[in-house]
mmCIF file of C-alpha atoms and ligand atoms in Angstrom:
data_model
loop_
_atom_site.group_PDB
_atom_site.id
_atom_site.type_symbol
_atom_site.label_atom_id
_atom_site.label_comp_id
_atom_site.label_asym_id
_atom_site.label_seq_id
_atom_site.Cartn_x
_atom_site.Cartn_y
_atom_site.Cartn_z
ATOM 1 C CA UNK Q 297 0.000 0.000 0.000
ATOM 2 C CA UNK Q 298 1.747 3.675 -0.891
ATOM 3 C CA UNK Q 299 2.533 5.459 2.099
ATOM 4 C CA UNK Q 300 2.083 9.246 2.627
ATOM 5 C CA UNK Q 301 4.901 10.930 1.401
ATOM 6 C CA UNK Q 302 4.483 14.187 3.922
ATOM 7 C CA UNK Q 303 6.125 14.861 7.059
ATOM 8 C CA UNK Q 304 3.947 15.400 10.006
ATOM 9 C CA UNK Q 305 1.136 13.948 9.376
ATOM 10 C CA UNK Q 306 -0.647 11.298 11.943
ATOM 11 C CA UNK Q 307 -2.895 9.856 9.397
ATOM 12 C CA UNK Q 308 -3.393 9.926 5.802
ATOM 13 C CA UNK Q 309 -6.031 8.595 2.957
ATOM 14 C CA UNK Q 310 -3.081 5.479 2.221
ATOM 15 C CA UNK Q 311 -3.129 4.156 6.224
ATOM 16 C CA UNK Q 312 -6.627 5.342 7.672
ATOM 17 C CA UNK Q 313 -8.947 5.035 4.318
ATOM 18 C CA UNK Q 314 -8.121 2.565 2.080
ATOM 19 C CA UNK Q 315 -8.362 -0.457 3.749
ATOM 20 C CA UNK Q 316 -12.454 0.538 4.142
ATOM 21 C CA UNK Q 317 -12.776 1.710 0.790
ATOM 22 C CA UNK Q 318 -11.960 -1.680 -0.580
ATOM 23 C CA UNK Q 319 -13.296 -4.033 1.868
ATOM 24 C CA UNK Q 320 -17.114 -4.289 1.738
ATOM 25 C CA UNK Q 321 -17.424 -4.952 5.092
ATOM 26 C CA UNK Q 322 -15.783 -1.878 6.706
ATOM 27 C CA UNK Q 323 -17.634 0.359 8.391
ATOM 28 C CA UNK Q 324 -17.586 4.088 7.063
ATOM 29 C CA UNK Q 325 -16.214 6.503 10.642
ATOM 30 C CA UNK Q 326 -15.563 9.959 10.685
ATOM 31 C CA UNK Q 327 -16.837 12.699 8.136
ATOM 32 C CA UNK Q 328 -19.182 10.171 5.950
ATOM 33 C CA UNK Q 329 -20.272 8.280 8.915
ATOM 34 C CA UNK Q 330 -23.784 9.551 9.220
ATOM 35 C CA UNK Q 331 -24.750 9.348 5.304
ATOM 36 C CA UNK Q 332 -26.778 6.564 4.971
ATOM 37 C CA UNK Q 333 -24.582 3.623 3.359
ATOM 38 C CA UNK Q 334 -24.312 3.212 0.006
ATOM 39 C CA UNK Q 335 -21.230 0.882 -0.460
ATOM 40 C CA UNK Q 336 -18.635 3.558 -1.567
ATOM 41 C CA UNK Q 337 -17.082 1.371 -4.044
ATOM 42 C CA UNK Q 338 -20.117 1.045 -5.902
ATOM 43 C CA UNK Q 339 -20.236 4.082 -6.462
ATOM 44 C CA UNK Q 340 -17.218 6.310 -6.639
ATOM 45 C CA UNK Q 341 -14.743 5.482 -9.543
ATOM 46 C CA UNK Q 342 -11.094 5.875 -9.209
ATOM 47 C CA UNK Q 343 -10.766 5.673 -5.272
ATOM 48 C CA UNK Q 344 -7.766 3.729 -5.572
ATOM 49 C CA UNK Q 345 -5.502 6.290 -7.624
ATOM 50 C CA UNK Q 346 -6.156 8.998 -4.771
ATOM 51 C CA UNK Q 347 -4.609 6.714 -2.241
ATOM 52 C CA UNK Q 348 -1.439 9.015 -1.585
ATOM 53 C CA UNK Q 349 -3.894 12.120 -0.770
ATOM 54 C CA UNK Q 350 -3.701 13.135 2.813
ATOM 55 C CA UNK Q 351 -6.636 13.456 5.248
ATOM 56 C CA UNK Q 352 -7.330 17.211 5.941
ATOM 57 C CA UNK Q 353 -9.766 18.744 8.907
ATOM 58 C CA UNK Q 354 -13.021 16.752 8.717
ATOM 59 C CA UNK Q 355 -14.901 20.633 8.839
ATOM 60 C CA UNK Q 356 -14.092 21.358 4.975
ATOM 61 C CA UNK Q 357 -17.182 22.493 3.217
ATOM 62 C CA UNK Q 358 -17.970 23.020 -0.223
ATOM 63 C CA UNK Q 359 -19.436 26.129 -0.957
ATOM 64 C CA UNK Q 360 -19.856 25.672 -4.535
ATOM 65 C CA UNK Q 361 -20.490 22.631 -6.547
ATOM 66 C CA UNK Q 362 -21.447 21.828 -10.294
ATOM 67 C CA UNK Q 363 -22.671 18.524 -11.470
ATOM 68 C CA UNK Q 364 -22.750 17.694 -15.225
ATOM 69 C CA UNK Q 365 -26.254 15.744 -15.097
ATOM 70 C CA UNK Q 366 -25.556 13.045 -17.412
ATOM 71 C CA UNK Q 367 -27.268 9.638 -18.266
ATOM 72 C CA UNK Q 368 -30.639 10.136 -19.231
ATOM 73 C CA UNK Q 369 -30.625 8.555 -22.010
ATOM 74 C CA UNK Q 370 -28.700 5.311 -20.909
ATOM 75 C CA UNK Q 371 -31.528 5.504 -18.208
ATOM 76 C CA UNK Q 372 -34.432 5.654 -20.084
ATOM 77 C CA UNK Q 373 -33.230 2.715 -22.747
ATOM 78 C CA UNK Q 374 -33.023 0.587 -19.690
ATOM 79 C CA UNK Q 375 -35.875 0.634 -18.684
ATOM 80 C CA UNK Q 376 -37.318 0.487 -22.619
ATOM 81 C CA UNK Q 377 -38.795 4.249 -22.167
ATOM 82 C CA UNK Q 378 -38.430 6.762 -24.362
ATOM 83 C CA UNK Q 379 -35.280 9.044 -23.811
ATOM 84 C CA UNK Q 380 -38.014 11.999 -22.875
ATOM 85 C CA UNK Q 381 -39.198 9.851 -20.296
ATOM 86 C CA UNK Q 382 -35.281 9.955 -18.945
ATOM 87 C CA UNK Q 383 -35.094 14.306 -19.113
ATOM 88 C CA UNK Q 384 -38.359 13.794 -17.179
ATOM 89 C CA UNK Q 385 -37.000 12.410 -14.403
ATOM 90 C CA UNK Q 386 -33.912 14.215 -14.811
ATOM 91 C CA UNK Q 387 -35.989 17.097 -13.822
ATOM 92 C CA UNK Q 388 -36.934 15.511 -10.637
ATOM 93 C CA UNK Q 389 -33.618 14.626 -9.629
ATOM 94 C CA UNK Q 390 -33.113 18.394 -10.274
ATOM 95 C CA UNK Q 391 -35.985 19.315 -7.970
ATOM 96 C CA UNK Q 392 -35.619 17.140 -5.055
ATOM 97 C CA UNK Q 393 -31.935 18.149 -5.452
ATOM 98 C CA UNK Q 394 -32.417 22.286 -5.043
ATOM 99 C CA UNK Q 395 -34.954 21.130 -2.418
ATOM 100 C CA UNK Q 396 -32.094 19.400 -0.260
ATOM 101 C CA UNK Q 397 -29.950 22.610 -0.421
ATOM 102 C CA UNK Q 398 -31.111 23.799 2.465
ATOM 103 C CA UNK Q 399 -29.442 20.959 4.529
ATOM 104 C CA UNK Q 400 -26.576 21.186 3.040
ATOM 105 C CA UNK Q 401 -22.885 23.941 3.131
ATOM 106 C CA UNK Q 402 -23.704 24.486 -0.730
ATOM 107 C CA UNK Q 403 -24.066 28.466 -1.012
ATOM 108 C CA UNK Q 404 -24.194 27.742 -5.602
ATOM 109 C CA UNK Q 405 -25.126 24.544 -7.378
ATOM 110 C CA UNK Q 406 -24.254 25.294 -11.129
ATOM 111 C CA UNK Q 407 -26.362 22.211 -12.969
ATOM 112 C CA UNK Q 408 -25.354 22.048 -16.559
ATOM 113 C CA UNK Q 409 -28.695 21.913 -18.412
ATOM 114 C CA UNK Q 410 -28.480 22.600 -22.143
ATOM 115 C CA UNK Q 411 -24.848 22.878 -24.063
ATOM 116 C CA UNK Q 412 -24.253 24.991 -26.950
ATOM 117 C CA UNK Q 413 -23.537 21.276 -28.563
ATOM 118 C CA UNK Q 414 -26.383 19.813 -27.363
ATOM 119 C CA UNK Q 415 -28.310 22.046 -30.384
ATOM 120 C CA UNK Q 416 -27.098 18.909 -32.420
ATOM 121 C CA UNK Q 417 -29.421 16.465 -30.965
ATOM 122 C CA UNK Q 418 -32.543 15.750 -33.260
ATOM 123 C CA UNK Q 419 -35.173 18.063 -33.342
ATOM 124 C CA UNK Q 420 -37.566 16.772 -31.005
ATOM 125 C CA UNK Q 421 -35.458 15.905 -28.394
ATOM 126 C CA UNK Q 422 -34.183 19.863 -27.956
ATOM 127 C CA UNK Q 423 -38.276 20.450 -28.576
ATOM 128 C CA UNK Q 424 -38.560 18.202 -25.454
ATOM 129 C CA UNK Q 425 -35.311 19.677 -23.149
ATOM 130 C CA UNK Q 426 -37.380 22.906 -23.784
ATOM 131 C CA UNK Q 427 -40.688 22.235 -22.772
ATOM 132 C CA UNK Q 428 -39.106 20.780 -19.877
ATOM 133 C CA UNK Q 429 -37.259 24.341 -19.248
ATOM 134 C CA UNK Q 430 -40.666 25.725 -19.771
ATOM 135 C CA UNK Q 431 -42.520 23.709 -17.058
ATOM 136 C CA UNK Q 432 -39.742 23.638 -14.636
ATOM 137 C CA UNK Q 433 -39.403 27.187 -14.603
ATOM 138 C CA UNK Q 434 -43.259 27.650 -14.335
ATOM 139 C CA UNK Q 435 -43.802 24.916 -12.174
ATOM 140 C CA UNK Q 436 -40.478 25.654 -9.760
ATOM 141 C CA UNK Q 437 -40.601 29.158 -9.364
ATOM 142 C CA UNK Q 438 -43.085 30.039 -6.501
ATOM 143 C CA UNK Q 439 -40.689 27.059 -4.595
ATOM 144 C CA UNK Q 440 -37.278 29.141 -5.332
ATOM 145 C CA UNK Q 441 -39.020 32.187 -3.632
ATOM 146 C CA UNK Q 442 -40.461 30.508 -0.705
ATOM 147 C CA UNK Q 443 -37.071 28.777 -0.124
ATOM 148 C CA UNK Q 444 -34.786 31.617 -0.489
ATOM 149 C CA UNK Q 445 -33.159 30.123 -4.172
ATOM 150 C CA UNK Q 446 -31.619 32.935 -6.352
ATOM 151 C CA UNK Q 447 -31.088 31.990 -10.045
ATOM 152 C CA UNK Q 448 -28.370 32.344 -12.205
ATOM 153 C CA UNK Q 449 -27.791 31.647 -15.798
ATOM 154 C CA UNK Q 450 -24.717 30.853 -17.660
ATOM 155 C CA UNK Q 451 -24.246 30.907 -20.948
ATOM 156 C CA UNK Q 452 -25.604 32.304 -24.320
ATOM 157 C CA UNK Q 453 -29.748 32.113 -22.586
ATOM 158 C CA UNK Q 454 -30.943 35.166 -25.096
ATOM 159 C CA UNK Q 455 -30.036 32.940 -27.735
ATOM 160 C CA UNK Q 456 -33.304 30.263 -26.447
ATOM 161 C CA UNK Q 457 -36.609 31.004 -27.692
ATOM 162 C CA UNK Q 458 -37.931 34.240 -27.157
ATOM 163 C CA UNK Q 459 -41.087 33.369 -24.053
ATOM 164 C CA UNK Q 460 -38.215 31.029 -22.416
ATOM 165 C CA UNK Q 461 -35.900 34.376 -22.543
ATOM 166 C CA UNK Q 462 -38.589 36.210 -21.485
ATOM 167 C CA UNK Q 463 -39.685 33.356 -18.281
ATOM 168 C CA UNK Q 464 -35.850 33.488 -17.898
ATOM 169 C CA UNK Q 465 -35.766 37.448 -17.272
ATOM 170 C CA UNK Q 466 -38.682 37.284 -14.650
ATOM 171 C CA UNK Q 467 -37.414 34.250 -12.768
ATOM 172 C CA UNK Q 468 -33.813 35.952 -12.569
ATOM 173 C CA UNK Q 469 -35.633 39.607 -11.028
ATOM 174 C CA UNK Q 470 -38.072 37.220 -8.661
ATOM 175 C CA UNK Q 471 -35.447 35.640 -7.247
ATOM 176 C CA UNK Q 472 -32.977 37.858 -7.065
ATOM 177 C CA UNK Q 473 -32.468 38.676 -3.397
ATOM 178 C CA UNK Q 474 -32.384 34.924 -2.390
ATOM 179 C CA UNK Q 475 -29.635 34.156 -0.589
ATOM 180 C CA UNK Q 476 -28.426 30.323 -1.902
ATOM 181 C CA UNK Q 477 -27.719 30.333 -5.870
ATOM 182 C CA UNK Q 478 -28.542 27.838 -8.343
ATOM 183 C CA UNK Q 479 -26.563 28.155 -11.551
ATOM 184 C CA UNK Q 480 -28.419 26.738 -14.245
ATOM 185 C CA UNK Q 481 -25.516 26.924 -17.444
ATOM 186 C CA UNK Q 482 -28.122 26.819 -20.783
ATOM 187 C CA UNK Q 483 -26.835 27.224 -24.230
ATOM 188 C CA UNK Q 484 -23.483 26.997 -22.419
ATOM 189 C CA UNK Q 485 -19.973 26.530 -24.252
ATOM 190 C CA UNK Q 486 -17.006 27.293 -21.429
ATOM 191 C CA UNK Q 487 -14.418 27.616 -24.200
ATOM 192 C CA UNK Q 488 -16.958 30.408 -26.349
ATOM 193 C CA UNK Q 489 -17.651 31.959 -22.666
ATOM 194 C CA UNK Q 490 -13.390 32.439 -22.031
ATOM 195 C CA UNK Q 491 -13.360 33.793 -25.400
ATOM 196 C CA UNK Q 492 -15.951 36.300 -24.810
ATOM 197 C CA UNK Q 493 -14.751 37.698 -21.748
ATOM 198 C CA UNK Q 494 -10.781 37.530 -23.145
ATOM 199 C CA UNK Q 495 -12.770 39.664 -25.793
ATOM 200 C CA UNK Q 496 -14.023 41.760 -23.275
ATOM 201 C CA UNK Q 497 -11.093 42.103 -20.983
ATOM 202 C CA UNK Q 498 -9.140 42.931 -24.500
ATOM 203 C CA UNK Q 499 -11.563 45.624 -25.509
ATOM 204 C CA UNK Q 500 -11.091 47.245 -21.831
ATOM 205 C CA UNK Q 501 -7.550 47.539 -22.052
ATOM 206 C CA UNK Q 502 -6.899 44.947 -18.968
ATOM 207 C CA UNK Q 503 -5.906 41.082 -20.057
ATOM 208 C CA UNK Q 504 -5.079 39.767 -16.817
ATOM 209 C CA UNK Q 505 -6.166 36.928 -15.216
ATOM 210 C CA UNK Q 506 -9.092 38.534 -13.018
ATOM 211 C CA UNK Q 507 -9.707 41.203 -15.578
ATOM 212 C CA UNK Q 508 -10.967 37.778 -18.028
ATOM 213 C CA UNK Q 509 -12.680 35.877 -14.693
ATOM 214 C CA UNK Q 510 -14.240 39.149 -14.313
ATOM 215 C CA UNK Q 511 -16.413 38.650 -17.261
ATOM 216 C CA UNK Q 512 -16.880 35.282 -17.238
ATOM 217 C CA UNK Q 513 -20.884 34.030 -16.728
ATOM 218 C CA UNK Q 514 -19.912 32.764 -13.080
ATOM 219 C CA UNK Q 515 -18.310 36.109 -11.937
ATOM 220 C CA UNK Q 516 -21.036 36.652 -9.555
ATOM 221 C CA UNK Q 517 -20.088 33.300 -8.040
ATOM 222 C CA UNK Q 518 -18.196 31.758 -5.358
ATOM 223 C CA UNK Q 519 -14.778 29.889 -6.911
ATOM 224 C CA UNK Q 520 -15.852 26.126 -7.744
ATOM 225 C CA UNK Q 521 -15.086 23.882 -5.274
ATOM 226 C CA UNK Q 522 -16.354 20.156 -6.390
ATOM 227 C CA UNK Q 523 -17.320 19.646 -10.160
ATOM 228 C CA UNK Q 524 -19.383 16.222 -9.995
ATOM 229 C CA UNK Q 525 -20.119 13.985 -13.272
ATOM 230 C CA UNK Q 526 -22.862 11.236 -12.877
ATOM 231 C CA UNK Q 527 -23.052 8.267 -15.542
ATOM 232 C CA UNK Q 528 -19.634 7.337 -15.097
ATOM 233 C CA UNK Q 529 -18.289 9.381 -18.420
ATOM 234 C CA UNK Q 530 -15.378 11.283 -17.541
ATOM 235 C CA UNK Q 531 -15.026 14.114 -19.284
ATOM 236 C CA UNK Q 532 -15.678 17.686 -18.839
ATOM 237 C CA UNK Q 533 -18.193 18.559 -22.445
ATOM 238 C CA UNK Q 534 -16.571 22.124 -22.578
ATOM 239 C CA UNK Q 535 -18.394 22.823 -19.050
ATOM 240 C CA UNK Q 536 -16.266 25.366 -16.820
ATOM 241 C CA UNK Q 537 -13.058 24.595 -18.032
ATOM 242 C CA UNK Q 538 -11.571 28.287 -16.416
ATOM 243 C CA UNK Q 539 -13.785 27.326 -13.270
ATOM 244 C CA UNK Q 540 -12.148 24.339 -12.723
ATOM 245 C CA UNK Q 541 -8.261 24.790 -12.780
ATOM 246 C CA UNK Q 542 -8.295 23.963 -8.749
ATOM 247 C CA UNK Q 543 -11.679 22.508 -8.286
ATOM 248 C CA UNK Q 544 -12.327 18.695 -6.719
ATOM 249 C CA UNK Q 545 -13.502 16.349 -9.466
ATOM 250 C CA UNK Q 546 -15.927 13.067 -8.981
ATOM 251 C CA UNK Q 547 -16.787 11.026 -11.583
ATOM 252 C CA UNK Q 548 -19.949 8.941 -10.151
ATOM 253 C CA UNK Q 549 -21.347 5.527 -11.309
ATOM 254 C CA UNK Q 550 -25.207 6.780 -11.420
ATOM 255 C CA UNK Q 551 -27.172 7.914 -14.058
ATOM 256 C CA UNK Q 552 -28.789 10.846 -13.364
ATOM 257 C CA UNK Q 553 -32.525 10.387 -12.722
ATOM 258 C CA UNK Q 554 -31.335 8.194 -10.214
ATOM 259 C CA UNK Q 555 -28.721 10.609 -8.622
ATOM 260 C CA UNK Q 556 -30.574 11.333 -4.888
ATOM 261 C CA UNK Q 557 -30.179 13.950 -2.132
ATOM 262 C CA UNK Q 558 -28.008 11.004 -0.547
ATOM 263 C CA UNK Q 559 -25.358 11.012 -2.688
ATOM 264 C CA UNK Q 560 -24.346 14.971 -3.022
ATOM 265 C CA UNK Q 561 -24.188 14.608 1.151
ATOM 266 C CA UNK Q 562 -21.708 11.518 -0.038
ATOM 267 C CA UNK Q 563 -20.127 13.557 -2.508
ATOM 268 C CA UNK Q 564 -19.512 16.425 -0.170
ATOM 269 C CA UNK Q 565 -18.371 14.205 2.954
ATOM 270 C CA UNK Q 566 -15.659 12.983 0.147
ATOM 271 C CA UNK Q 567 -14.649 16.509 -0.598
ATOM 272 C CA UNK Q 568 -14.141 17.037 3.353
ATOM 273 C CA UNK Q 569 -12.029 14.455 3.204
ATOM 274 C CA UNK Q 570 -9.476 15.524 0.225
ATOM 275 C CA UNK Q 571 -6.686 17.941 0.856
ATOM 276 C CA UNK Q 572 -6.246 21.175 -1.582
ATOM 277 C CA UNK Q 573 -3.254 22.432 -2.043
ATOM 278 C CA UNK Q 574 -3.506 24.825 -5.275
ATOM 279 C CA UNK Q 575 -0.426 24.183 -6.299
ATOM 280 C CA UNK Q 576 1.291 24.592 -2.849
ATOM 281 C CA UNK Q 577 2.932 21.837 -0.497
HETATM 282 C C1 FPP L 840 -27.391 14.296 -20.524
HETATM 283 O O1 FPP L 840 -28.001 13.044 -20.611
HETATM 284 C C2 FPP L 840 -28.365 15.274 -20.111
HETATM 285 C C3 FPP L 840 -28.736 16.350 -20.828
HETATM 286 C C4 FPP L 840 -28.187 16.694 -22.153
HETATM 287 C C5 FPP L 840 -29.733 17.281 -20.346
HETATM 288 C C6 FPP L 840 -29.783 17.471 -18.874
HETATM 289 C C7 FPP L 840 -31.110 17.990 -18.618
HETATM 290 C C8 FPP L 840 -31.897 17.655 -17.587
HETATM 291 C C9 FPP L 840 -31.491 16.830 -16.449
HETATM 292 C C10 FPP L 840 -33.271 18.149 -17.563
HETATM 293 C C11 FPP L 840 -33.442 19.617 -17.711
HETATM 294 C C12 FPP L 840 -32.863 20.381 -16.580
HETATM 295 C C13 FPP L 840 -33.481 21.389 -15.971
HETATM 296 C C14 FPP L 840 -32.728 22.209 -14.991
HETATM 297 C C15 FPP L 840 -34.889 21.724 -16.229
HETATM 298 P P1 FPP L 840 -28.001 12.270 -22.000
HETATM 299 O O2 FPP L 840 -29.326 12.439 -22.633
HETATM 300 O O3 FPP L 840 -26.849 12.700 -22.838
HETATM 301 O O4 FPP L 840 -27.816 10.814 -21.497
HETATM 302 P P2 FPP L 840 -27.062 9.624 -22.248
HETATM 303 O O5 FPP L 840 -25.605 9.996 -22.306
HETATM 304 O O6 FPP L 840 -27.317 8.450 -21.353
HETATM 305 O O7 FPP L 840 -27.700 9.484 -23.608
#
């Protein structure tokens, strides 16, 4: 088993953590210990290769998280539904996901909804992606106010039909003053959103570093701490590619209409367990 290679430490992932991940009988203690127990193996990929990482204070929060929400489709076709059925309850896992904020340190969740790719799919399945948009936005709204949810889109949203812009504009100035965000990213490209604001920062007279993050879509947001991928693809699909230079990744085994309250309070008792150095030692 690799040992921790730094100096002072009385416990790290290699002694303490491994021998639980890997045994299906061990017991989760410590950060994770009151999630309900999924078997961590089944459902976190690539445990093993973070075995060198050492343990930091078990009071690390995530402030900010992003999920690409993917397997709908691979969903849907097994179970023999159509792949609308699988955006369907994609939207639920959405819903009962904002709904769980609340009980969780998550101050943004940035859900990536609708690429500036995803224009390629056929016809009826964007037709479908949007009606969703439309209903969840209807449907959702009154919910975000009662609970205190601000939204926040990235990407190229004036670009979307013209009564979703326009359900778009009033759900942004409802919700404004909430005080948790939820980032919704919707005709989103990350590499068309750092040229735009390298554009921007150009025409300004300013190309520095924050003078680009400064006009990126996410500016208004707190720096990403965990980006999460569900389906087990791992891959980032041009999603927050500036955002992510120092964030946590997790690429998760579950598709995701079937991605649950329950595992984001995994995901984050993982994150309290990893050790960020941004390029330090
Ligand atoms: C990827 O699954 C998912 C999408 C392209 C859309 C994600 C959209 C939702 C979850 C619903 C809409 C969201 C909101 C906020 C209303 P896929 O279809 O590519 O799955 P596959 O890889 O299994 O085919």
């Amino acid at each position: 088993m690799p040992r921790c290679k730094r100096k002072n430490r009385k416990s790290c992932r290699s002694d303490r953590l491994a021998p639980r991940l890997h045994s299906p009988r061990a017991k989760p203690r410590g950060v994770g210990a009151n999630v309900s127990r999924i078997p961590l193996e089944a459902v976190f990929r690539n445990r093993s290769i973070r075995t060198e990482i050492c343990v930091r204070s078990p009071d690390r929060t995530a402030r900010h998280v992003a999920i690409i929400m993917d397997g709908n489709g691979r969903w849907a076709k097994r179970k023999h539904l159509p792949r609308a059925m699988g955006h369907r309850k994609g939207v639920e896992a959405v819903r009962e996901l904002v709904r769980s904020l609340k009980d969780t340190s998550i101050e943004c969740l940035t859900l990536y909804a609708f690429s500036s790719e995803n224009w390629k799919r056929p016809e009826d399945e964007v037709d479908d992606l949007m009606n969703l948009m439309r209903k969840f936005i209807k449907s959702d709204l009154p919910e975000f106010i009662a609970n205190d949810i601000k939204l926040h889109i990235l990407g190229n949203w004036q670009g979307l039909a013209p009564d979703i812009v326009e359900m778009l504009e009033d759900a942004l100035q409802k919700t404004s003053k909430g005080s948790r965000t939820l980032a919704v990213a919707l005709n989103y490209g990350s590499q068309a959103e750092i040229t735009q604001a390298a554009r921007k920062a150009a025409e300004a007279g300013e190309v520095t570093e924050e003078a680009i993050e400064r006009h990126l879509y996410s500016a208004p947001l707190p720096p990403l701490d965990l980006l999460i991928r569900t389906s087990g693809e791992v891959r980032l699909s041009n999603f927050l590619l500036w955002q992510a230079a120092y964030a946590e990744m997790l690429f998760i085994d579950v598709l995701w209409p079937d991605f649950t309250p329950d595992h984001l309070k995994r995901a984050l008792a993982d994150f309290a367990e990893r050790e960020r150095r941004f390029g330090g030692r």
